[in-house]
XYZ file of C-alpha atoms in Angstrom:
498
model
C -18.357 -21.271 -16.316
C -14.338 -21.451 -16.865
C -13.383 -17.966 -18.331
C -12.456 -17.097 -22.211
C -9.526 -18.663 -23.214
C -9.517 -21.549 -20.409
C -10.297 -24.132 -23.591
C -7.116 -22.890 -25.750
C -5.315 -25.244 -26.953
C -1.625 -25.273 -24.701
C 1.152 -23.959 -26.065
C 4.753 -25.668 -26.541
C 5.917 -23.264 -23.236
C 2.836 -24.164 -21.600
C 3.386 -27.760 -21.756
C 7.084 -27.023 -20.477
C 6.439 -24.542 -18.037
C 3.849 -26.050 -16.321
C 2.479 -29.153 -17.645
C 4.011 -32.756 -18.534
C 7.349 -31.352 -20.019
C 8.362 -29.774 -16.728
C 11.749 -30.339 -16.449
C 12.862 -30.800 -20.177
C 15.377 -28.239 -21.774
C 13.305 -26.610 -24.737
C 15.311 -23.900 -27.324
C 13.129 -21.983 -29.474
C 10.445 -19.521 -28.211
C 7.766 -22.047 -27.882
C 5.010 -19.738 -28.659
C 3.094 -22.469 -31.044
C -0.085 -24.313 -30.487
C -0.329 -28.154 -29.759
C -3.203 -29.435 -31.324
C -2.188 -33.070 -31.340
C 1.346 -35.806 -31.082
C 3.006 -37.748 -33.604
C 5.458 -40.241 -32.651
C 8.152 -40.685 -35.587
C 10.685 -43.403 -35.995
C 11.640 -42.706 -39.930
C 11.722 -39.525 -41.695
C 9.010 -40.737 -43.887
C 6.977 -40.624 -41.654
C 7.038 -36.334 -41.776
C 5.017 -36.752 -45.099
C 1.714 -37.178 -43.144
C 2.345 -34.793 -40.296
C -0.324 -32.152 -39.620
C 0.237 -28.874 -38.921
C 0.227 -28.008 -35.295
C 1.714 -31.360 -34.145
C 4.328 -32.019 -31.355
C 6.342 -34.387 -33.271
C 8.324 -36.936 -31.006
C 11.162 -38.492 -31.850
C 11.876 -42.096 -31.483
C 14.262 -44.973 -33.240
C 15.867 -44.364 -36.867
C 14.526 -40.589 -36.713
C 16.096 -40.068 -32.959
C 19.644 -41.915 -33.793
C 22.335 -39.489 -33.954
C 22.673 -35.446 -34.903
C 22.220 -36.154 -38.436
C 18.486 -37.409 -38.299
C 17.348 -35.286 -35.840
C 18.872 -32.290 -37.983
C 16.642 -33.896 -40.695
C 13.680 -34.251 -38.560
C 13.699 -30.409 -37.139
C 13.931 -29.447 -41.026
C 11.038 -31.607 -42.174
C 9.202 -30.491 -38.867
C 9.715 -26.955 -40.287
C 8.655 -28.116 -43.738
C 5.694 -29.309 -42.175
C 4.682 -26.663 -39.768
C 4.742 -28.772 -36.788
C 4.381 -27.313 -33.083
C 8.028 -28.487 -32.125
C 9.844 -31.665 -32.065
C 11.016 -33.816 -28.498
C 13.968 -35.912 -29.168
C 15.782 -37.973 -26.205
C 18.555 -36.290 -24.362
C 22.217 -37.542 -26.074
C 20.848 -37.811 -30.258
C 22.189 -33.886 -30.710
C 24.789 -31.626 -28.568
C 22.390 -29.010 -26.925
C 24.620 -26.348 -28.477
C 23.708 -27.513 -31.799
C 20.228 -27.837 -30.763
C 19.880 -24.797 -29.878
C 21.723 -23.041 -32.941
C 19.358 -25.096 -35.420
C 15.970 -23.633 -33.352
C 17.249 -20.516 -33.908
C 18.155 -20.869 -37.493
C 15.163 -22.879 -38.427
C 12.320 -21.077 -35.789
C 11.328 -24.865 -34.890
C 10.912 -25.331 -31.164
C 13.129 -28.195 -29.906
C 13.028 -30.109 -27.038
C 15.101 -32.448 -25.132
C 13.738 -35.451 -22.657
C 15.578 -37.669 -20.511
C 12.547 -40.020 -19.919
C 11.203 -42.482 -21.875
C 9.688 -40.411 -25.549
C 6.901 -42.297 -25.860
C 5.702 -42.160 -21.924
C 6.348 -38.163 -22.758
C 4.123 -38.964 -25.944
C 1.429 -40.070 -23.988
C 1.056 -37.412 -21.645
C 1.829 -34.735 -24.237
C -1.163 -35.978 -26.279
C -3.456 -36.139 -22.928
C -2.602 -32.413 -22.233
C -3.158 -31.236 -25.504
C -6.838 -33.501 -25.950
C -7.691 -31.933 -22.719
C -6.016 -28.736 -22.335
C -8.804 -27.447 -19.581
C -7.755 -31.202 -17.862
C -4.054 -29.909 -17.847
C -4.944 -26.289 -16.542
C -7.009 -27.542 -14.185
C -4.043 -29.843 -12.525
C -2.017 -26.759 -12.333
C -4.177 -24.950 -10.505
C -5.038 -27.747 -8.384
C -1.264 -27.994 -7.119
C -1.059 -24.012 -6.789
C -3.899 -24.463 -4.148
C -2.060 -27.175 -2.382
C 1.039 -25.314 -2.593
C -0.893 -22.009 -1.173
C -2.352 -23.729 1.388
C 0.942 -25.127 2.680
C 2.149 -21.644 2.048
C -0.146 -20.092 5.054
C -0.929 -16.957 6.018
C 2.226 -14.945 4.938
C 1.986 -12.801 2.064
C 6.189 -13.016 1.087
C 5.496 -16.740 0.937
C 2.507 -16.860 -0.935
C 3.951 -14.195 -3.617
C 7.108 -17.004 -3.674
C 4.926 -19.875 -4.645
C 2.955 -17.641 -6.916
C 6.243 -16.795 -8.803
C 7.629 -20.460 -8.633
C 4.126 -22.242 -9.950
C 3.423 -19.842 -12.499
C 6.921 -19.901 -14.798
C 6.994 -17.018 -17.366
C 4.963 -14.969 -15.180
C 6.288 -12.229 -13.154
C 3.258 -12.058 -9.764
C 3.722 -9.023 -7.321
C 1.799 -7.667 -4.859
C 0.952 -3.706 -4.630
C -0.962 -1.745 -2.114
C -4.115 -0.185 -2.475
C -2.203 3.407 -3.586
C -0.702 1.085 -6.268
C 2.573 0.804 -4.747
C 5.172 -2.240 -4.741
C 5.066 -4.617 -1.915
C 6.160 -7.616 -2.613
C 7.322 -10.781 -5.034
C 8.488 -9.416 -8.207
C 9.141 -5.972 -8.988
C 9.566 -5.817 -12.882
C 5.293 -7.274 -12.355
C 4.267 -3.830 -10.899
C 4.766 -2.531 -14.594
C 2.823 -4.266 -16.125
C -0.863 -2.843 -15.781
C -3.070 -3.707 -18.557
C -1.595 -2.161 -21.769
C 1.955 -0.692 -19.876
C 4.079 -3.028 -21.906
C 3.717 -3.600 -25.317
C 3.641 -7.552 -26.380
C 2.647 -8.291 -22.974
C -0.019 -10.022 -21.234
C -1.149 -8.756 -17.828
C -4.072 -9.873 -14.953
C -4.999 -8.711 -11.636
C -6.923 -9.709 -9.119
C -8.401 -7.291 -6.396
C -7.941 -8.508 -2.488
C -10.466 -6.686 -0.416
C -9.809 -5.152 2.966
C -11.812 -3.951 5.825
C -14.593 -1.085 5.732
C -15.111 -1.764 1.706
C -11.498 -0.192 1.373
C -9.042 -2.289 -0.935
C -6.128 -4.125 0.722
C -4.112 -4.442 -2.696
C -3.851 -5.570 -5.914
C -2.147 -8.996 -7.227
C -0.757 -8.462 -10.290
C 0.936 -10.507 -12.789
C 2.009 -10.540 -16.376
C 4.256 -11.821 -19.076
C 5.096 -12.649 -22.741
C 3.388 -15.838 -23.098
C 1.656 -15.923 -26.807
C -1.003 -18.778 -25.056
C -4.391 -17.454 -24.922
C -5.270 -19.967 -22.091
C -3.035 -18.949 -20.031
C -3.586 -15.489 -18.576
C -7.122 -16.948 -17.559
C -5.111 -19.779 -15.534
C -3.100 -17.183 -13.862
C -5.793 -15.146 -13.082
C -7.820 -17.996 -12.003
C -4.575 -18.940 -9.541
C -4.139 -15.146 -8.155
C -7.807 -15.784 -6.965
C -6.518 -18.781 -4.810
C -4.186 -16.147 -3.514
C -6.313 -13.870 -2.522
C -7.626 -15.778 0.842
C -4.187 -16.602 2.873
C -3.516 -12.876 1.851
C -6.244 -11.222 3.446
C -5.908 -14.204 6.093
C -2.038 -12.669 6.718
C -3.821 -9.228 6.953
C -6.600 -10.025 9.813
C -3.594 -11.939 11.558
C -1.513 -8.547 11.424
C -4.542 -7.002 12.951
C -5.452 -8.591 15.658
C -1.817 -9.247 16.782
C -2.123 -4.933 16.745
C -5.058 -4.714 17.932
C -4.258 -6.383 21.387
C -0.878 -4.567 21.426
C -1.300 -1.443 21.780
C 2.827 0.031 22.053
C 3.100 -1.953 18.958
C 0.936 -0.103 17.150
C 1.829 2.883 19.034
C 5.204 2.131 17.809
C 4.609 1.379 14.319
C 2.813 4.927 13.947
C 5.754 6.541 15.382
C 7.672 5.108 12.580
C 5.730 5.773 10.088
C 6.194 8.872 11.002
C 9.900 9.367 11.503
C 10.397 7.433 7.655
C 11.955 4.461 9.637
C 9.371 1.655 8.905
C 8.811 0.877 5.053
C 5.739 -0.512 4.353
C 7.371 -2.874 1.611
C 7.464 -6.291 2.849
C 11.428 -6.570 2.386
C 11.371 -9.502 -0.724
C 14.716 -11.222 -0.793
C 17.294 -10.626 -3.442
C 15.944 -13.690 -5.707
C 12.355 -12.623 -6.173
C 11.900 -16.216 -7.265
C 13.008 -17.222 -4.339
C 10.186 -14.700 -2.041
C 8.663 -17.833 -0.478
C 11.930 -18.550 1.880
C 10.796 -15.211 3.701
C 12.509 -14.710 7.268
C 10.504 -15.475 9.622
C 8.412 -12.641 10.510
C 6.842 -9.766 8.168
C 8.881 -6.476 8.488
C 7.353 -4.165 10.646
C 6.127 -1.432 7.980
C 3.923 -4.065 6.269
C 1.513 -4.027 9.430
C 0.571 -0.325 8.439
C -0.922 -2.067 4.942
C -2.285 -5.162 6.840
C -4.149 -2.863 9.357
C -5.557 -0.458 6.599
C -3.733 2.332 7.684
C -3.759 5.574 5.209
C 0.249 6.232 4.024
C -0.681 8.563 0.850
C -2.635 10.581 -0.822
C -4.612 13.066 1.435
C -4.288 13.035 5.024
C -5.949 14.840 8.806
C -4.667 14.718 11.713
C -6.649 14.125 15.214
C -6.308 14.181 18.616
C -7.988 13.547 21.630
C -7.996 14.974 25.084
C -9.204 13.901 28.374
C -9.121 16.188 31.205
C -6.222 14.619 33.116
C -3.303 12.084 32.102
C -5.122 8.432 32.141
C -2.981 4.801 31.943
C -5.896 3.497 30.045
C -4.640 3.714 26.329
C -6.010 0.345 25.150
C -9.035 1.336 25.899
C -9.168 4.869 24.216
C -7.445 2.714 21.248
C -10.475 0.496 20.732
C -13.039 3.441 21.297
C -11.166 5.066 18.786
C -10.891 2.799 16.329
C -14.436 1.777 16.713
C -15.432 5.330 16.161
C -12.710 6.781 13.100
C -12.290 3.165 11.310
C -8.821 1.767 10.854
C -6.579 4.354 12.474
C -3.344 4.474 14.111
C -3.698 5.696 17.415
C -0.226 6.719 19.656
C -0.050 8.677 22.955
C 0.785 12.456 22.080
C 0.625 14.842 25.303
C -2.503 14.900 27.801
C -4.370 12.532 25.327
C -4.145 10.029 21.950
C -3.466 11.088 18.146
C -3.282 10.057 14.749
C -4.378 10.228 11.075
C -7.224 9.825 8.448
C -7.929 9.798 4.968
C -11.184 11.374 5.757
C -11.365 15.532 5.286
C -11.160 17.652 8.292
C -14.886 18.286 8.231
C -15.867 14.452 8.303
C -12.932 13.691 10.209
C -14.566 15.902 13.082
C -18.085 14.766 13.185
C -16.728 11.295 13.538
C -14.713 12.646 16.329
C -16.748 14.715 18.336
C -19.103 11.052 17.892
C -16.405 9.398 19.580
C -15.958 11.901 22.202
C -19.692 10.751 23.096
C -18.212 7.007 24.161
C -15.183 7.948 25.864
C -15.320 7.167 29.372
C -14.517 10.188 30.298
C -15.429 13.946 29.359
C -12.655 14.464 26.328
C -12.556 17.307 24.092
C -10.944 16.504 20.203
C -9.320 18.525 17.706
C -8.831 18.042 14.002
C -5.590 19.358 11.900
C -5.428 20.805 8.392
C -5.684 18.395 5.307
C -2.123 17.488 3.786
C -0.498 15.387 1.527
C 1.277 12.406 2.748
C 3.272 10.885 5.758
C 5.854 13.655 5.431
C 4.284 16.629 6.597
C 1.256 15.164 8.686
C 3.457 15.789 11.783
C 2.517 19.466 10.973
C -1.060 18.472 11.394
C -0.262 16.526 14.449
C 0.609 19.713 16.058
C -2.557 21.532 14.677
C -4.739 19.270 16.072
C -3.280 19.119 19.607
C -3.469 23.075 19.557
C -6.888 22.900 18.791
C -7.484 19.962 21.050
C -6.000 21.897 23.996
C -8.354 24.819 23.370
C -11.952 22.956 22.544
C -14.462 23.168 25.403
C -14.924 19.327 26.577
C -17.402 17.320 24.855
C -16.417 19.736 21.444
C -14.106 19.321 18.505
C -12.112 22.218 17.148
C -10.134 22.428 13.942
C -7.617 23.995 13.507
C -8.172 25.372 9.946
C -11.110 27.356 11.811
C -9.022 28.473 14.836
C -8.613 32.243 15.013
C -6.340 34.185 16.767
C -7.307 34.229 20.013
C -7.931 30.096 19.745
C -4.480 29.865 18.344
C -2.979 32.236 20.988
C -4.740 30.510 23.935
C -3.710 26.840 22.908
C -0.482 28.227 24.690
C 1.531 27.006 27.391
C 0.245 29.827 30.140
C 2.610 28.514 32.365
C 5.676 29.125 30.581
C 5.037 31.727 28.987
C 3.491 34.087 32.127
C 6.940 35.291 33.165
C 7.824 36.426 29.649
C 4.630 38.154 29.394
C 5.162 39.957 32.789
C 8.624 41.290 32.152
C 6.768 42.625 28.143
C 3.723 44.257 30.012
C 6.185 45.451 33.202
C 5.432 49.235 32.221
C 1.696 49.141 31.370
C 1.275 46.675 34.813
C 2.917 49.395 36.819
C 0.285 51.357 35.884
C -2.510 49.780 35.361
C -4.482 49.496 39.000
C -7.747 47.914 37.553
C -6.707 46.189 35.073
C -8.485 48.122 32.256
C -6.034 49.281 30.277
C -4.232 45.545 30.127
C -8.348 44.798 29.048
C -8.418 47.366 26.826
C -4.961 47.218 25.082
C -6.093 43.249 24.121
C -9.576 44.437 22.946
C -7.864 46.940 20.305
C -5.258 43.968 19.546
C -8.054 41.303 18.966
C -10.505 43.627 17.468
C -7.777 45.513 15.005
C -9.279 48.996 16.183
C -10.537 51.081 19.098
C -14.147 51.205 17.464
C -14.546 47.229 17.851
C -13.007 47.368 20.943
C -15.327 50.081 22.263
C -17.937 48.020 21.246
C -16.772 44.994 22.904
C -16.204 46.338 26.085
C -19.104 48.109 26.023
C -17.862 51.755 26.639
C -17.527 55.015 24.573
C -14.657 55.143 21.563
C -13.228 58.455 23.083
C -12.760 56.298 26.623
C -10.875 53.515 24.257
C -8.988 56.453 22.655
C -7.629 57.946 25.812
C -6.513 54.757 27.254
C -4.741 53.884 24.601
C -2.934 57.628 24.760
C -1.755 56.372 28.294
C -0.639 52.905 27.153
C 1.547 54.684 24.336
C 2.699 56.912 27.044
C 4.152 53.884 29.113
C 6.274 53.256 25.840
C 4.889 50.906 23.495
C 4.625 51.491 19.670
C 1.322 50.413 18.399
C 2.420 50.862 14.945
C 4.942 48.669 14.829
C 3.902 44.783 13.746
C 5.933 42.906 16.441
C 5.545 44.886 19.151
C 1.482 44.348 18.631
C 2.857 40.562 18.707
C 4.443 40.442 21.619
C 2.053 42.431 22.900
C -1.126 40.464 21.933
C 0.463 37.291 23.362
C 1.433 38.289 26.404
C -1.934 39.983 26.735
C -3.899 36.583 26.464
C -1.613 34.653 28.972
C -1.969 37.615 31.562
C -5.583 37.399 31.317
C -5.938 33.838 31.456
């Protein structure tokens, strides 16, 4: 069942844009109805002229400017559809001043009027018949196009005249064909038709959104273009599995592409050229942002970092990218330190149950840690960092966030290493001393616990015991009222002990 409007009778533009007039010069907005053809070769002929008639021009009534400035005025008269006169009876200038001035559509042939005559009367009989040959070459024309979305958008825009088609992603954004489309969501423009047609992705996630509209008064033919964006909507998502798989068995492409993403040096437009009309003569090879959108990567809206850790440095990325991927959905996965990160749409607390799943496949015995939430590409690099902290911590086989990280997580997630001499040459008087070690215990008790009566507890000793200690640690010099010093001091505490 052909949708409402596919039985319409074809408008004058219709038949010029993209049915049997293709080709001809027209002046006048061509908004009317063609409901039937009249061929006239005297102008008394115009007395029995019905309403709604593409009147064409032939003989006495097509011989010079004078009679076909007659005709257009008895077309008017007669509330014809428009009038088709052979190229040469009228200057085009003056043609074009008298459609204006009269609000009669005029059109000029160069082929034989009456062959036009024929196949303007077949179109408007059979106006599905004409629709249906459109979209009939728009499939050829798609299918030649192949699996490139910049040259399916261009024979989108060149088949469908008066229609502006682009292509947004599924955050609504511009992508490709033409841009002054993207406006034109149902109702954004008044005196303006729109359509869109949905093109799925993977997981049940949307890839995009075809969208197309125009001023076009014909009630047919938003249902044609709608019925044509369909067509579309196979090489597109065909484009998007090839983008995939040529990713998916390249990993330091991928790898790549997510390192641009996040540096704001890959766009994920697909680069149109200048002409929009002229999208389909696309270089050759999709700009390398666009492989973010073909590969169902998350660019806005909310976004959580992740990152996994095995116990020592392993050569097999590919491998954690599949098990990855297999485990979080359509991520992008990139080496970062001792193990593999990225992002997710998903929440922190979804985002590590699917995680500490995936930890279950890895090959080898990985610990995972999850970022805060934030918005966009910008600052997920912040996250990055949060979830390698937390990563770095996590017992193996575990996920840690690090929303839930306290202070002794956050402090441990520290390079020991580097920071061990610092944290001698801080301590230096309390080490010298310190001959058990309990007062370097003690002192990071009181710091973790914020008081001597938590710490007591911890340690499992009397507060007066905590309390004297801490009277010889203030003795060696350090001011346990003062906020940095406690700092300094709490650090350095946690990399001495560990």
């Amino acid at each position: 069942m052909r949708a409402p409007g596919w039985e319409a009778p074809v408008t004058v533009a219709e038949l010029v844009n993209a049915g049997p007039l293709a080709g001809a010069r027209m002046y006048g907005t061509g908004e009317n109805a063609v409901r039937g053809v009249r061929i006239v070769d005297e102008l008394s002929v115009f007395g029995t002229v019905a309403p709604h008639t593409a009147v064409v021009l032939i003989g006495a009534a097509a011989s010079g400017g004078w009679a076909v400035e007659m005709a257009m005025r008895r077309a008017w008269e007669q509330a014809a559809a428009c009038v088709i006169a052979p190229s040469g009876g009228l200057s085009e200038g003056s043609g074009e001043v008298l459609a204006e001035r009269l609000g009669v559509t005029l059109i000029f042939v160069d082929e034989d009027p009456l062959i036009v005559a024929v196949r303007v009367a077949s179109a408007a009989s059979r106006p599905d018949a004409a629709r249906t040959q459109l979209v009939a070459r728009c499939a050829t024309r798609l299918a030649e196009a192949g699996a490139s979305a910049r040259r399916v958008l261009g024979v989108l825009n060149a088949e469908l005249p008066g229609t502006s088609v682009a292509f947004l992603d599924r955050y609504g954004r511009y992508l490709a064909g033409r841009r002054d489309a993207a406006g034109d969501s149902p109702g954004a423009r008044s005196g303006r038709w729109s359509a869109e047609v949905t093109v799925p992705g993977q997981e049940e996630l949307v890839l995009g959104t075809l969208v197309a509209g125009g001023s076009s008064r014909s009630p047919g033919w938003p249902s044609v273009v709608r019925t044509v964006l369909g067509l579309a909507v196979a090489p597109i998502t065909a484009w998007a599995a090839q983008e995939r798989l040529r990713a998916a068995t390249d990993f330091a492409l991928q790898a790549s592409l997510a390192e641009r993403l996040l540096t704001g040096s890959a766009t994920p437009a697909l680069g149109a050229p200048p002409d929009p009309g002229a999208a389909g003569e696309a270089a050759a090879g999709e700009d390398a942002g666009t492989a973010a959108i073909a590969l169902g990567w998350p660019v806005r809206g909310p976004l959580t970092a992740y990152h996994v850790r095995p116990p020592a440095e392993t050569d097999d990325a590919p491998l954690a990218q599949t098990l990855i991927t297999a485990g979080l959905g359509q991520v992008p996965v990139l080496v970062r330190g001792e193990g593999w990160a990225g992002w997710s749409a998903l929440g922190p607390a979804e985002l590590a149950g699917r995680v500490e799943h995936c930890l279950g496949t890895m090959p080898w015995p990985c610990a995972g840690g999850v970022g805060a939430q934030v918005d966009g590409l910008e600052p997920v690099a912040e996250s990055l960092l949060g979830a390698q902290a937390a990563a770095f911590v996590a017992a193996e086989g575990t996920v840690l966030r690090a929303d839930r990280m306290g202070p002794a997580e956050l402090l441990g997630a520290l390079p020991t290493g580097v920071l061990r001499a610092p944290a001698v040459v801080v301590l230096r008087p309390l080490l010298g001393i310190d001959r058990d070690g309990t007062l370097l215990e003690t002192l990071a008790a009181v710091l973790d616990e914020g008081g001597a009566l938590k710490a007591a507890e911890r340690l499992g000793v009397h507060r007066n015991t905590i309390t004297t200690r801490l009277d010889r640690i203030k003795a060696a010099g350090f001011d346990l009222d003062d906020a940095a010093t406690r700092l300094a001091l709490q650090l350095a505490c946690h990399v001495m002990l560990r």
